[in-house]
Structure formats: structure tokens, C-alpha cells
mmCIF file of C-alpha atoms in Angstrom:
data_model
loop_
_atom_site.group_PDB
_atom_site.id
_atom_site.type_symbol
_atom_site.label_atom_id
_atom_site.label_comp_id
_atom_site.label_asym_id
_atom_site.label_seq_id
_atom_site.Cartn_x
_atom_site.Cartn_y
_atom_site.Cartn_z
ATOM 1 C CA MET A 1 87.123 29.803 70.248
ATOM 2 C CA ASN A 2 86.813 26.872 67.867
ATOM 3 C CA ILE A 3 85.089 23.894 69.189
ATOM 4 C CA ILE A 4 84.951 20.404 67.676
ATOM 5 C CA VAL A 5 82.251 17.898 68.966
ATOM 6 C CA CYS A 6 82.767 14.269 68.086
ATOM 7 C CA ILE A 7 79.397 12.344 67.896
ATOM 8 C CA LYS A 8 78.215 8.845 67.093
ATOM 9 C CA GLN A 9 74.885 7.671 65.866
ATOM 10 C CA VAL A 10 73.619 4.649 68.024
ATOM 11 C CA PRO A 11 70.629 2.317 67.990
ATOM 12 C CA ASP A 12 67.729 3.947 69.683
ATOM 13 C CA THR A 13 67.647 3.148 73.283
ATOM 14 C CA GLU A 14 63.991 2.067 73.061
ATOM 15 C CA THR A 15 64.629 -0.363 70.198
ATOM 16 C CA LYS A 16 64.425 -4.013 70.851
ATOM 17 C CA ILE A 17 67.754 -5.573 69.955
ATOM 18 C CA THR A 18 68.143 -8.974 68.299
ATOM 19 C CA ILE A 19 71.277 -10.654 67.193
ATOM 20 C CA ALA A 20 72.144 -11.147 63.424
ATOM 21 C CA GLN A 21 72.285 -14.657 62.078
ATOM 22 C CA SER A 22 76.104 -14.344 61.932
ATOM 23 C CA GLY A 23 76.211 -14.221 65.683
ATOM 24 C CA LEU A 24 78.729 -11.321 65.409
ATOM 25 C CA ASP A 25 76.594 -8.191 65.321
ATOM 26 C CA ILE A 26 73.027 -6.941 66.113
ATOM 27 C CA ASP A 27 70.344 -7.183 63.464
ATOM 28 C CA ARG A 28 70.137 -3.772 62.032
ATOM 29 C CA SER A 29 67.434 -4.469 59.469
ATOM 30 C CA ASN A 30 64.662 -2.685 61.313
ATOM 31 C CA ILE A 31 66.457 -0.465 63.739
ATOM 32 C CA SER A 32 66.032 3.341 64.279
ATOM 33 C CA TYR A 33 68.897 5.372 65.186
ATOM 34 C CA ILE A 34 69.569 8.540 67.498
ATOM 35 C CA VAL A 35 72.610 10.734 68.421
ATOM 36 C CA ASN A 36 74.384 8.937 71.238
ATOM 37 C CA PRO A 37 72.725 10.615 74.306
ATOM 38 C CA TYR A 38 76.153 11.285 76.044
ATOM 39 C CA ASP A 39 77.327 12.970 72.888
ATOM 40 C CA GLU A 40 74.272 15.279 73.104
ATOM 41 C CA ASN A 41 75.754 16.532 76.412
ATOM 42 C CA ALA A 42 78.923 17.355 74.575
ATOM 43 C CA VAL A 43 76.996 19.212 71.725
ATOM 44 C CA GLU A 44 75.041 21.107 74.392
ATOM 45 C CA GLU A 45 78.197 22.053 76.347
ATOM 46 C CA ALA A 46 79.850 23.334 73.199
ATOM 47 C CA LEU A 47 76.709 25.658 72.411
ATOM 48 C CA ARG A 48 76.841 26.944 75.976
ATOM 49 C CA ILE A 49 80.540 27.792 75.854
ATOM 50 C CA LYS A 50 80.054 29.680 72.591
ATOM 51 C CA GLU A 51 77.067 31.523 74.090
ATOM 52 C CA ARG A 52 78.954 32.511 77.240
ATOM 53 C CA LEU A 53 81.964 33.748 75.105
ATOM 54 C CA ASP A 54 79.864 35.231 72.471
ATOM 55 C CA LYS A 55 82.164 34.240 69.714
ATOM 56 C CA GLY A 56 83.522 31.128 68.094
ATOM 57 C CA ALA A 57 82.469 28.329 65.777
ATOM 58 C CA ILE A 58 81.372 24.742 66.452
ATOM 59 C CA THR A 59 82.037 21.871 64.178
ATOM 60 C CA VAL A 60 80.393 18.474 64.683
ATOM 61 C CA ILE A 61 82.044 15.411 63.255
ATOM 62 C CA SER A 62 80.970 11.823 62.837
ATOM 63 C CA MET A 63 82.054 8.726 61.170
ATOM 64 C CA GLY A 64 79.570 6.239 59.545
ATOM 65 C CA PRO A 65 77.302 5.229 56.717
ATOM 66 C CA ALA A 66 74.777 7.449 54.957
ATOM 67 C CA ARG A 67 72.368 7.270 57.730
ATOM 68 C CA VAL A 68 74.740 9.408 59.939
ATOM 69 C CA THR A 69 73.657 12.397 57.995
ATOM 70 C CA GLU A 70 70.489 12.401 59.995
ATOM 71 C CA ALA A 71 72.435 12.637 63.205
ATOM 72 C CA LEU A 72 74.661 15.481 62.006
ATOM 73 C CA ARG A 73 71.691 17.426 60.709
ATOM 74 C CA SER A 74 69.986 17.226 64.173
ATOM 75 C CA CYS A 75 73.188 18.761 65.789
ATOM 76 C CA LEU A 76 72.986 21.424 63.205
ATOM 77 C CA ALA A 77 69.354 22.009 64.192
ATOM 78 C CA MET A 78 70.552 22.431 67.744
ATOM 79 C CA GLY A 79 72.757 25.316 66.830
ATOM 80 C CA VAL A 80 76.147 23.909 65.717
ATOM 81 C CA ASP A 81 77.656 25.769 62.734
ATOM 82 C CA LYS A 82 79.079 23.028 60.546
ATOM 83 C CA ALA A 83 79.028 19.352 60.034
ATOM 84 C CA ILE A 84 81.584 16.833 58.783
ATOM 85 C CA HIS A 85 80.557 13.367 57.713
ATOM 86 C CA LEU A 86 83.472 10.822 57.501
ATOM 87 C CA LYS A 87 81.872 8.382 55.000
ATOM 88 C CA ASP A 88 83.661 5.534 53.439
ATOM 89 C CA GLU A 89 83.007 1.768 52.970
ATOM 90 C CA SER A 90 86.566 1.250 54.179
ATOM 91 C CA PHE A 91 85.647 2.813 57.547
ATOM 92 C CA GLU A 92 83.036 0.096 58.345
ATOM 93 C CA GLU A 93 83.818 -2.367 61.203
ATOM 94 C CA SER A 94 86.520 -0.066 62.579
ATOM 95 C CA ASP A 95 87.422 -0.716 66.258
ATOM 96 C CA SER A 96 87.922 2.312 68.649
ATOM 97 C CA TYR A 97 91.603 2.702 67.500
ATOM 98 C CA GLY A 98 90.686 2.763 63.880
ATOM 99 C CA THR A 99 87.950 5.175 64.538
ATOM 100 C CA ALA A 100 90.267 7.466 66.560
ATOM 101 C CA LEU A 101 92.719 7.233 63.636
ATOM 102 C CA ILE A 102 90.266 8.390 61.156
ATOM 103 C CA LEU A 103 89.048 11.271 63.275
ATOM 104 C CA TYR A 104 92.556 12.218 63.981
ATOM 105 C CA GLU A 105 93.412 12.517 60.252
ATOM 106 C CA ALA A 106 90.300 14.731 59.791
ATOM 107 C CA ILE A 107 90.652 16.840 62.896
ATOM 108 C CA LYS A 108 94.285 17.716 62.417
ATOM 109 C CA LYS A 109 93.373 19.748 59.466
ATOM 110 C CA ILE A 110 90.832 21.798 61.368
ATOM 111 C CA PRO A 111 91.552 24.879 63.614
ATOM 112 C CA TYR A 112 90.308 23.984 67.184
ATOM 113 C CA ASP A 113 90.804 25.073 70.757
ATOM 114 C CA ILE A 114 88.639 22.422 72.503
ATOM 115 C CA ILE A 115 87.437 18.881 71.448
ATOM 116 C CA LEU A 116 84.420 17.705 73.339
ATOM 117 C CA CYS A 117 83.078 14.081 73.160
ATOM 118 C CA GLY A 118 80.497 12.108 75.172
ATOM 119 C CA ARG A 119 81.761 9.943 77.972
ATOM 120 C CA GLN A 120 81.144 6.669 75.967
ATOM 121 C CA ALA A 121 78.749 5.306 73.200
ATOM 122 C CA MET A 122 75.522 3.693 74.409
ATOM 123 C CA ASP A 123 76.035 0.827 72.030
ATOM 124 C CA ASP A 124 79.360 -0.597 72.760
ATOM 125 C CA ASP A 125 80.153 1.204 76.057
ATOM 126 C CA ASN A 126 83.992 1.268 75.425
ATOM 127 C CA GLY A 127 84.667 4.936 76.233
ATOM 128 C CA ALA A 128 88.056 4.601 74.277
ATOM 129 C CA VAL A 129 87.972 6.713 71.282
ATOM 130 C CA ALA A 130 88.361 10.189 72.933
ATOM 131 C CA ILE A 131 91.288 9.088 74.862
ATOM 132 C CA GLN A 132 92.888 7.504 71.834
ATOM 133 C CA LEU A 133 92.095 10.591 69.791
ATOM 134 C CA ALA A 134 93.863 12.831 72.515
ATOM 135 C CA GLU A 135 96.871 10.518 72.378
ATOM 136 C CA LEU A 136 97.270 10.728 68.589
ATOM 137 C CA LEU A 137 96.817 14.584 68.659
ATOM 138 C CA ASN A 138 99.251 14.730 71.591
ATOM 139 C CA LEU A 139 96.842 16.655 73.664
ATOM 140 C CA PRO A 140 95.879 16.643 77.394
ATOM 141 C CA HIS A 141 92.690 14.752 78.202
ATOM 142 C CA VAL A 142 90.106 14.926 81.044
ATOM 143 C CA SER A 143 87.417 12.517 81.217
ATOM 144 C CA LEU A 144 83.900 12.630 82.799
ATOM 145 C CA ILE A 145 83.685 16.328 83.315
ATOM 146 C CA ASN A 146 80.603 17.936 84.871
ATOM 147 C CA LYS A 147 81.543 21.612 84.800
ATOM 148 C CA ILE A 148 84.010 23.504 82.289
ATOM 149 C CA GLU A 149 85.080 27.260 82.548
ATOM 150 C CA ILE A 150 87.337 28.906 80.017
ATOM 151 C CA ASP A 151 89.724 31.643 81.036
ATOM 152 C CA GLU A 152 89.675 35.029 79.432
ATOM 153 C CA THR A 153 92.812 34.201 77.530
ATOM 154 C CA TYR A 154 91.355 31.034 76.128
ATOM 155 C CA CYS A 155 94.609 29.294 76.912
ATOM 156 C CA LYS A 156 93.341 27.333 79.847
ATOM 157 C CA ALA A 157 90.272 25.493 81.200
ATOM 158 C CA THR A 158 89.141 24.678 84.682
ATOM 159 C CA VAL A 159 87.128 21.546 84.834
ATOM 160 C CA HIS A 160 85.145 19.709 87.618
ATOM 161 C CA ARG A 161 84.554 15.986 87.898
ATOM 162 C CA LYS A 162 82.926 14.032 90.599
ATOM 163 C CA THR A 163 84.864 11.278 92.534
ATOM 164 C CA GLU A 164 83.415 8.880 94.852
ATOM 165 C CA ASP A 165 83.479 11.219 97.718
ATOM 166 C CA ASN A 166 84.586 14.643 96.440
ATOM 167 C CA ILE A 167 84.763 16.997 93.559
ATOM 168 C CA GLU A 168 88.098 17.019 91.696
ATOM 169 C CA ILE A 169 88.999 20.474 90.054
ATOM 170 C CA ILE A 170 91.511 20.301 87.356
ATOM 171 C CA GLU A 171 93.356 23.051 85.353
ATOM 172 C CA CYS A 172 94.127 22.104 81.878
ATOM 173 C CA LYS A 173 96.032 23.992 79.149
ATOM 174 C CA LEU A 174 94.257 24.379 75.727
ATOM 175 C CA PRO A 175 93.845 22.780 73.239
ATOM 176 C CA ALA A 176 92.676 19.848 74.981
ATOM 177 C CA VAL A 177 90.057 16.860 74.827
ATOM 178 C CA PHE A 178 87.303 16.611 77.280
ATOM 179 C CA THR A 179 84.572 13.831 77.675
ATOM 180 C CA CYS A 180 81.314 15.032 79.108
ATOM 181 C CA HIS A 181 79.396 13.403 81.853
ATOM 182 C CA TYR A 182 75.774 13.054 81.431
ATOM 183 C CA GLY A 183 75.119 15.331 84.436
ATOM 184 C CA LEU A 184 77.009 18.176 82.807
ATOM 185 C CA ASN A 185 73.933 19.679 81.426
ATOM 186 C CA GLN A 186 70.465 19.103 79.906
ATOM 187 C CA PRO A 187 70.587 19.098 76.039
ATOM 188 C CA ARG A 188 68.192 21.471 74.363
ATOM 189 C CA TYR A 189 65.656 20.521 71.737
ATOM 190 C CA ALA A 190 66.075 21.792 68.209
ATOM 191 C CA SER A 191 63.514 24.544 67.425
ATOM 192 C CA LEU A 192 61.711 24.836 64.246
ATOM 193 C CA PRO A 193 63.804 27.887 63.124
ATOM 194 C CA GLY A 194 66.903 25.743 64.011
ATOM 195 C CA ILE A 195 65.674 22.850 61.977
ATOM 196 C CA MET A 196 64.963 25.283 58.929
ATOM 197 C CA LYS A 197 68.492 26.886 59.321
ATOM 198 C CA ALA A 198 70.205 23.434 59.529
ATOM 199 C CA ARG A 199 69.443 23.017 55.806
ATOM 200 C CA GLN A 200 71.502 25.912 54.904
ATOM 201 C CA LYS A 201 74.627 25.213 57.037
ATOM 202 C CA PRO A 202 77.806 23.907 55.700
ATOM 203 C CA PHE A 203 77.977 20.082 55.480
ATOM 204 C CA GLN A 204 81.030 18.277 54.205
ATOM 205 C CA GLU A 205 81.633 14.647 53.286
ATOM 206 C CA ILE A 206 85.196 13.327 53.549
ATOM 207 C CA ASP A 207 86.349 9.890 52.279
ATOM 208 C CA SER A 208 89.287 7.700 52.999
ATOM 209 C CA ASP A 209 91.296 8.953 49.949
ATOM 210 C CA SER A 210 90.913 12.543 51.008
ATOM 211 C CA LEU A 211 92.411 11.678 54.330
ATOM 212 C CA GLY A 212 95.349 9.748 52.985
ATOM 213 C CA LEU A 213 94.549 6.787 55.157
ATOM 214 C CA ASN A 214 96.176 3.374 54.856
ATOM 215 C CA LYS A 215 93.211 1.069 54.498
ATOM 216 C CA LYS A 216 95.151 -1.747 56.276
ATOM 217 C CA GLU A 217 95.019 0.408 59.359
ATOM 218 C CA ILE A 218 91.345 1.049 59.442
ATOM 219 C CA GLY A 219 87.984 -0.861 59.122
ATOM 220 C CA LYS A 220 87.860 -4.672 59.647
ATOM 221 C CA ALA A 221 91.396 -5.040 58.217
ATOM 222 C CA GLY A 222 93.047 -2.847 60.756
ATOM 223 C CA SER A 223 90.923 -3.823 63.708
ATOM 224 C CA LYS A 224 92.953 -4.849 66.798
ATOM 225 C CA LEU A 225 89.732 -6.376 68.338
ATOM 226 C CA GLN A 226 87.801 -9.219 67.094
ATOM 227 C CA VAL A 227 84.213 -10.189 67.901
ATOM 228 C CA ILE A 228 83.968 -13.860 68.654
ATOM 229 C CA LYS A 229 80.387 -13.975 69.739
ATOM 230 C CA MET A 230 77.560 -11.696 70.474
ATOM 231 C CA GLU A 231 74.432 -12.755 72.442
ATOM 232 C CA ILE A 232 71.514 -11.245 74.324
ATOM 233 C CA PRO A 233 72.112 -11.526 78.127
ATOM 234 C CA SER A 234 69.887 -14.198 79.806
ATOM 235 C CA ALA A 235 66.681 -13.057 81.277
ATOM 236 C CA ARG A 236 67.182 -12.330 85.030
ATOM 237 C CA ARG A 237 65.308 -14.755 87.303
ATOM 238 C CA ALA A 238 62.545 -13.311 89.495
ATOM 239 C CA GLY A 239 63.506 -12.613 93.053
ATOM 240 C CA LYS A 240 62.002 -14.775 95.807
ATOM 241 C CA ILE A 241 60.425 -13.346 99.098
ATOM 242 C CA LEU A 242 60.852 -15.785 102.153
ATOM 243 C CA GLU A 243 58.229 -15.652 104.692
ATOM 244 C CA GLY A 244 57.724 -17.292 108.089
ATOM 245 C CA GLU A 245 59.572 -17.604 111.399
ATOM 246 C CA PRO A 246 63.110 -16.351 111.310
ATOM 247 C CA GLN A 247 64.655 -19.675 112.109
ATOM 248 C CA ASP A 248 62.669 -21.148 109.120
ATOM 249 C CA VAL A 249 63.523 -18.306 106.709
ATOM 250 C CA VAL A 250 67.357 -18.834 107.575
ATOM 251 C CA LYS A 251 67.043 -22.461 106.894
ATOM 252 C CA GLU A 252 65.306 -21.945 103.555
ATOM 253 C CA LEU A 253 67.634 -19.208 102.436
ATOM 254 C CA THR A 254 70.632 -21.482 103.337
ATOM 255 C CA ARG A 255 69.063 -24.204 101.083
ATOM 256 C CA LEU A 256 68.432 -21.913 98.206
ATOM 257 C CA LEU A 257 71.998 -20.451 98.334
ATOM 258 C CA ARG A 258 73.492 -23.939 98.382
ATOM 259 C CA GLU A 259 71.193 -25.820 95.931
ATOM 260 C CA GLU A 260 69.987 -23.161 93.411
ATOM 261 C CA ALA A 261 72.356 -20.297 93.653
ATOM 262 C CA GLY A 262 75.428 -22.631 94.314
ATOM 263 C CA VAL A 263 77.178 -19.931 96.278
ATOM 264 C CA ILE A 264 77.828 -21.848 99.422
#
């Protein structure tokens, strides 16, 4: 059972975000980065599948600049077997389709039975890359799973996902792409032995030329989306508590809705 996990490095969720002078991106000068929390669920589930089956190999793959090495190393420390870093200046500013295309060119050369991704990235919240990757690979895709079972032949997976009122159970032929809901599991912490072993595990860097990519289809040149403006949301106004007799409260509430909120 060969499992590939796609991860993304994102700004630390505790970081205070500011907008760059260009108004088109966040200011990245003093930002710390982490593995996308949803992707950690995918890594953890890959580890659990391997432990249950007592066989197989897990490869974690990510696209990005030099700093992404840290995110990949942390996955190796959790127990992943191999890391692949897709690193090239031409990859920068790729939109979700460009990212999926780059991943596709790398993954199609690797043996796999399952591809796991997080439900979405914490920074852009698109949740599009995994679906586009599945389409490029011509694979079935099930999103937002919170349980997965592999049959004994490794040819089929049974996955669960929550709907508004029920639990949906889906049987899916393998290989396939799955995105993992945050409720799927609780990601483990890397142990000290795991951190030490991570330094000795295979770590491969792949550039654009090695993948044979057309640079007009990736990066800013190939992006099908354009950022017009980026800004911090306005601070939410404090709520008001109205006190007094019911008839007076109703009158004041009506006035506020009309004059301040402008909804009536």
C-alpha cells in the first residue's frame, strides 16, 4: 500500500497578518510558518493506515520555496517515509490549477494506491487543488472524509463523511484521492527519536525542468485567477444590549435597525 500525502506550508494561525505595500499579498517579512493543520490530519491518517495494514510506504509532497523543507521534515519526524519538495522559482504565484498541474506531473511518476490531502488550506481556503489533481490523474475523488477503511485486497476503500443530518457511506475503487476532514483524527506529535530519524530519510528536490512543465501554464504566467486587491476585514462592531420595558426595547431596536444597520 503506497500512500501519497500532499501538504502545504501556511502562515502560523497565531501570526498577526498585515497586508504588503502592493496590496496584493500579505506581508511575509516576519511570518512564521506551519504545516497546514488540515494536512496534518491527512498525514496522521496515512500513518494509521500503514500501521493497521502493517505494510506500505508513505510519501509526503509539497510545492514551495526553500522554507517548505521545514514542513516536510516535520512530516518525516511524524513517521512518513519519504519527502518530495517541488521547488522552482517558476512555481511561485501558481493558482490552484497551476499547483494541481505541478503536483500531477510529479505524482504520475510515483507508484501510489491512495492520495490524501487536507480538506483545504488555512491561508486561501479554496479547497480546490485536490479535486483538480484527481481530475488530472483521472481518479475518483471523495471529499471531507471522517473515516476510511481499506479492504483486504487493497482495491477498494469505504469512507464515511458527515452530511447535515446523516452519515454518508461511500465505496470507492482504488487508486483514489481523498480529502480529510479535521474530525478524522488527532495528529500525533513528533517524538525525539522520530526527529532524529527524519534527518536520515530520503528527501528529494524536483524542479520545473525535471517535470517537463510548460512555464506558461504555471506560476503567475499560467494563473487563471488574478488578485485585484487584498485587505484585512473591518473590525466587527461591538454588540449592544438593550434594557428596559419590552415596548421601549422594541422601539429602540427598530430605530437601530433602521438608522444604524440600514436593514429596514
